[in-house]
CSV table of C-alpha atoms in Angstrom, one decimal:
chain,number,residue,atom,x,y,z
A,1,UNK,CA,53.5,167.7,66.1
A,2,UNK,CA,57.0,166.4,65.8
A,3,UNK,CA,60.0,167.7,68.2
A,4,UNK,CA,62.9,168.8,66.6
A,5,UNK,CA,65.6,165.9,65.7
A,6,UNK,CA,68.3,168.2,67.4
A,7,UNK,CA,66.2,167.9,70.9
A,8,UNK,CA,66.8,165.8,73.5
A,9,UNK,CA,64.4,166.0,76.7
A,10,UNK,CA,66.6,166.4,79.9
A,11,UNK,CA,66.0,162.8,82.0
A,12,UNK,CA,66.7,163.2,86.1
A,13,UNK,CA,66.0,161.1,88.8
A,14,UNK,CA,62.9,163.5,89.1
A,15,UNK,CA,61.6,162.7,85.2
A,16,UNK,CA,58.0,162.0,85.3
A,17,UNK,CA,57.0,158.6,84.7
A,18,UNK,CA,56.7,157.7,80.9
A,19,UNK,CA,52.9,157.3,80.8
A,20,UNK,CA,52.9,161.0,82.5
A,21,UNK,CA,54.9,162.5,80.1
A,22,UNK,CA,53.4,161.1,77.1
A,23,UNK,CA,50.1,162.4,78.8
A,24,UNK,CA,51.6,165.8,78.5
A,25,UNK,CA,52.8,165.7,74.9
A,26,UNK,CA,49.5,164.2,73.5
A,27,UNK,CA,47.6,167.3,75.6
A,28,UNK,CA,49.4,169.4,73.4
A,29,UNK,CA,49.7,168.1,70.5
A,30,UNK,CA,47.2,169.3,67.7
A,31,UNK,CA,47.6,166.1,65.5
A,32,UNK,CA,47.7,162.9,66.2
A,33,UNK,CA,51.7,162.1,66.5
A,34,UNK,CA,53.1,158.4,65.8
A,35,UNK,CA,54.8,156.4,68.3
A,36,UNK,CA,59.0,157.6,67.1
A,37,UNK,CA,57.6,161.2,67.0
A,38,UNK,CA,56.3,160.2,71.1
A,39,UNK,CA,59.3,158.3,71.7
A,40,UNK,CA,61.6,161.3,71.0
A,41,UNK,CA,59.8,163.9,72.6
A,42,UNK,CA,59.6,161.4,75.9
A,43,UNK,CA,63.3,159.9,75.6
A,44,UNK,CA,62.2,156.8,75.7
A,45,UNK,CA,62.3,153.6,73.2
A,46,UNK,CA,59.8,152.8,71.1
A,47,UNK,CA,58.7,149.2,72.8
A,48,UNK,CA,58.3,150.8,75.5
A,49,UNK,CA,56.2,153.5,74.2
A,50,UNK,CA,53.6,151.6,72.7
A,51,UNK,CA,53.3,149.6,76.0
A,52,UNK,CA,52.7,152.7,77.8
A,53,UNK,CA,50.1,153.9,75.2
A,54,UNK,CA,48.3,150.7,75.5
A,55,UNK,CA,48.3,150.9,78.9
A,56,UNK,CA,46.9,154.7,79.4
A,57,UNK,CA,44.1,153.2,76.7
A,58,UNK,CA,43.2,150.9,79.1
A,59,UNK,CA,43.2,153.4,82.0
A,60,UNK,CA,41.0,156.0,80.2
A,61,UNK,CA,39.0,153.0,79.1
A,62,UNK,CA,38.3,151.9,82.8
A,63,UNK,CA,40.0,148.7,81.8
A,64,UNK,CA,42.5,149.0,85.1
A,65,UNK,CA,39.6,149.0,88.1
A,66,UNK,CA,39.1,152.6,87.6
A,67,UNK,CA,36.1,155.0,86.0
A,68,UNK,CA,36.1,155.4,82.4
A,69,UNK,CA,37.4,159.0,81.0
A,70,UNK,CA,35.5,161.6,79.5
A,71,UNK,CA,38.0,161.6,76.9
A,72,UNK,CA,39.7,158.6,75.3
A,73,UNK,CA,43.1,158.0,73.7
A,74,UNK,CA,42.8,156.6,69.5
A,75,UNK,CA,45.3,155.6,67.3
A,76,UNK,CA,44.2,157.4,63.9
A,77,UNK,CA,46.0,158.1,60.5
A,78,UNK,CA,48.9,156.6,62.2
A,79,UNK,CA,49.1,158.3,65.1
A,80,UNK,CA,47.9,159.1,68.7
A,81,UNK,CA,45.6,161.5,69.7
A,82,UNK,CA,43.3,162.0,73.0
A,83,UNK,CA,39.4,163.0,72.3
A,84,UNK,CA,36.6,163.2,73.8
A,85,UNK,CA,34.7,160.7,74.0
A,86,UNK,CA,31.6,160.6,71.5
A,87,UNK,CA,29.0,160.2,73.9
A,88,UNK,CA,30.0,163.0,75.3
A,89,UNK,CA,30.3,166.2,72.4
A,90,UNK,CA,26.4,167.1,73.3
A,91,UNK,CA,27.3,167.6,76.8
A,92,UNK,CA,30.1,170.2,75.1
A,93,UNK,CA,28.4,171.4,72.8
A,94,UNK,CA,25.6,172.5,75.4
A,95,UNK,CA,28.5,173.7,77.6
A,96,UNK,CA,30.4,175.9,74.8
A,97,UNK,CA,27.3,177.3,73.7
A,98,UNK,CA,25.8,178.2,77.3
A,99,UNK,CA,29.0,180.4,77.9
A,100,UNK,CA,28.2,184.4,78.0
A,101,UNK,CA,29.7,185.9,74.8
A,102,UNK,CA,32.9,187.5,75.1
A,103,UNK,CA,35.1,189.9,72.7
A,104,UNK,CA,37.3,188.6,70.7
A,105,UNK,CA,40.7,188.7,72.0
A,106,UNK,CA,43.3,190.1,69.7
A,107,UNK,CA,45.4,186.7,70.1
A,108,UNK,CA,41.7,185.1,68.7
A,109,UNK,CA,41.4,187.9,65.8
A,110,UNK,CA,45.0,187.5,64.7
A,111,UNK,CA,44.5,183.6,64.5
A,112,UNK,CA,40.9,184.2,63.0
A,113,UNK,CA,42.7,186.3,60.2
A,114,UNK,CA,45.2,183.9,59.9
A,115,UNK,CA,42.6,181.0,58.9
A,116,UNK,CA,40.6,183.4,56.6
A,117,UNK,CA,43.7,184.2,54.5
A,118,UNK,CA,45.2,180.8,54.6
A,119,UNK,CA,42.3,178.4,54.0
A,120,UNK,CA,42.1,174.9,54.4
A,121,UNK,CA,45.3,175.4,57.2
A,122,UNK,CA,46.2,173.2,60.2
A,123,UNK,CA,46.4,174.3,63.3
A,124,UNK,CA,50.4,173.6,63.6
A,125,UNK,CA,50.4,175.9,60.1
A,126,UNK,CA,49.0,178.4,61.9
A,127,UNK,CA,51.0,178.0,65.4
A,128,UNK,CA,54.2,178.3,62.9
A,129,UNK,CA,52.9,181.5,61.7
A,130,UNK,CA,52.0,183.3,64.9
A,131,UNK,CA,54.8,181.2,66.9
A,132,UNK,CA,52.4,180.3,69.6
A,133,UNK,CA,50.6,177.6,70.5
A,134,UNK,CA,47.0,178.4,69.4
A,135,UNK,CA,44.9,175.1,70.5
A,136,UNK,CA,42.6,177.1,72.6
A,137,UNK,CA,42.6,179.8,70.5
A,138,UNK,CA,41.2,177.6,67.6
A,139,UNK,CA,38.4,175.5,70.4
A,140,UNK,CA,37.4,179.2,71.1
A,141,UNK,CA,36.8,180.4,67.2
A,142,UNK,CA,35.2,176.8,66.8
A,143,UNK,CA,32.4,177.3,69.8
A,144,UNK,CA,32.0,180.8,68.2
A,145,UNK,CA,31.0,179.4,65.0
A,146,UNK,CA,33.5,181.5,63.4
A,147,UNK,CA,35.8,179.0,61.9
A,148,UNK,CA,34.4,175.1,61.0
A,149,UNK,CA,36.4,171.9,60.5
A,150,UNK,CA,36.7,171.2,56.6
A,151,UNK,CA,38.7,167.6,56.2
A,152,UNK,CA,41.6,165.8,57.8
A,153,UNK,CA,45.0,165.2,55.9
A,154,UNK,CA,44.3,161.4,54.8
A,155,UNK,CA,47.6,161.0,55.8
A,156,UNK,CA,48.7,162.6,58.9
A,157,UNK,CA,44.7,163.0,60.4
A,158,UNK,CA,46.0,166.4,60.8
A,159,UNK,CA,42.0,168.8,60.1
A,160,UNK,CA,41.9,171.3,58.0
A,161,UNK,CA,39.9,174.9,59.1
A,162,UNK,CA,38.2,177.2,57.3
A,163,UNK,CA,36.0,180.0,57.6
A,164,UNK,CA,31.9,180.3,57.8
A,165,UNK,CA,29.5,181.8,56.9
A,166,UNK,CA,28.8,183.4,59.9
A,167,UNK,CA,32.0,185.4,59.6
A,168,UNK,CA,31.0,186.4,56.1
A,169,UNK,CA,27.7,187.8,57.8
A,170,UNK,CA,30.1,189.6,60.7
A,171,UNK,CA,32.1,191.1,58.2
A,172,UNK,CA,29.7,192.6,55.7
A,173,UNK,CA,31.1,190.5,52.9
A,174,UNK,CA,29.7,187.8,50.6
A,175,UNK,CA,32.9,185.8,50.3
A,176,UNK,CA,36.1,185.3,51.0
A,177,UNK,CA,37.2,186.6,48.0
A,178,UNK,CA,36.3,190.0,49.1
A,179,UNK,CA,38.5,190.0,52.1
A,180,UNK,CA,40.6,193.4,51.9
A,181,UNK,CA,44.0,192.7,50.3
A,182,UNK,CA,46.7,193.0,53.0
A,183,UNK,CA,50.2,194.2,53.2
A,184,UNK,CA,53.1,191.5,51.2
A,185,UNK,CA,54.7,192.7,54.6
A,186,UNK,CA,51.7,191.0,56.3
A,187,UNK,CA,50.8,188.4,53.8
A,188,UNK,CA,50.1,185.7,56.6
A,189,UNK,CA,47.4,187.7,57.5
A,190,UNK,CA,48.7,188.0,61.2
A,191,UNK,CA,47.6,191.6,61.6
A,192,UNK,CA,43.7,190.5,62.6
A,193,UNK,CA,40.6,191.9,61.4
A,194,UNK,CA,40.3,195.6,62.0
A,195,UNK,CA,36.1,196.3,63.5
A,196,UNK,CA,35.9,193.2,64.2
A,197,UNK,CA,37.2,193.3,67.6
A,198,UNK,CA,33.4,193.7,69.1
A,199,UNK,CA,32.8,189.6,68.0
């Protein structure tokens, strides 16, 4: 996630603290993002970015006097992301699979449609094509078993999604090569997945 070089963030004498705003950004962002990418979107210099970052490290680490975090900030392909912590992805796992199953909302089908057509994508290549922010969107298709993690960009550590099987099975179809051909007017595949809205 990079901010545009034509954006500024608006600094006040009521501007969150650096470490707080970094916070927010690296919530956000769905790739790691290196420190000038952090430093632009928080208006602050770079030294002083990568202080910050090494001191929330140590926070979530429960290097400061306080607990350690159930999630953890890395530096990765050369750049910052939060995660959670390893230890941890049973207790998620157990967690995302426990929950009742829900329909599919169309914001999820859209996105879902999205991957199938455009396979291996990012998630910020599909945020540009449906113009919204679709990290949950993505967790969601994820714990559905819908949509699976195929490789990260060796350079940015940005992953790449792609379909499963699973959706071959909800479909009726044997592969993705026998996903109905869509509109050139729709050729991003943001119209969804018509009778598949009961998933």
């Amino acid at each position: 996630m990079r901010p545009s070089p034509r954006w500024e963030p608006t600094m006040t004498p009521e501007t969150p603290a650096l470490t707080a705003r970094l916070e927010a950004l690296l919530i956000v962002a769905d790739e790691p993002m290196s420190v000038t990418a952090l430093a632009a979107g928080a208006g602050s210099p770079v030294r002083e970015v990568r202080a910050a970052l090494a001191e929330l490290r140590a926070d979530y680490d429960g290097e400061t006097g306080g607990p350690v975090r159930g999630f953890q900030l890395r530096e990765v392909a050369g750049g910052w992301r939060i995660y959670v912590r390893e230890q941890l992805d049973r207790v998620v796992t157990e967690f995302v699979g426990s929950q009742a199953p829900v329909r599919l909302s169309q914001a999820a089908l859209e996105t879902l449609a999205v991957i199938a057509y455009k396979q291996p994508v990012t998630r910020s290549q599909v945020a540009q094509i449906r113009a919204v922010n679709v990290d949950g969107v993505v967790r969601t298709l994820l714990g559905r078993g819908l949509i699976t993690e195929m490789h990260a960009d060796p350079e940015t550590g940005a992953m790449h999604y792609g379909t499963t099987s699973l959706l071959l099975e909800k479909l009726g179809i044997n592969g993705i090569d026998e996903l109905p051909h869509i509109s050139p007017l729709l050729d991003d595949g943001s119209g969804g997945f018509p009778g598949l809205e009961g998933v």
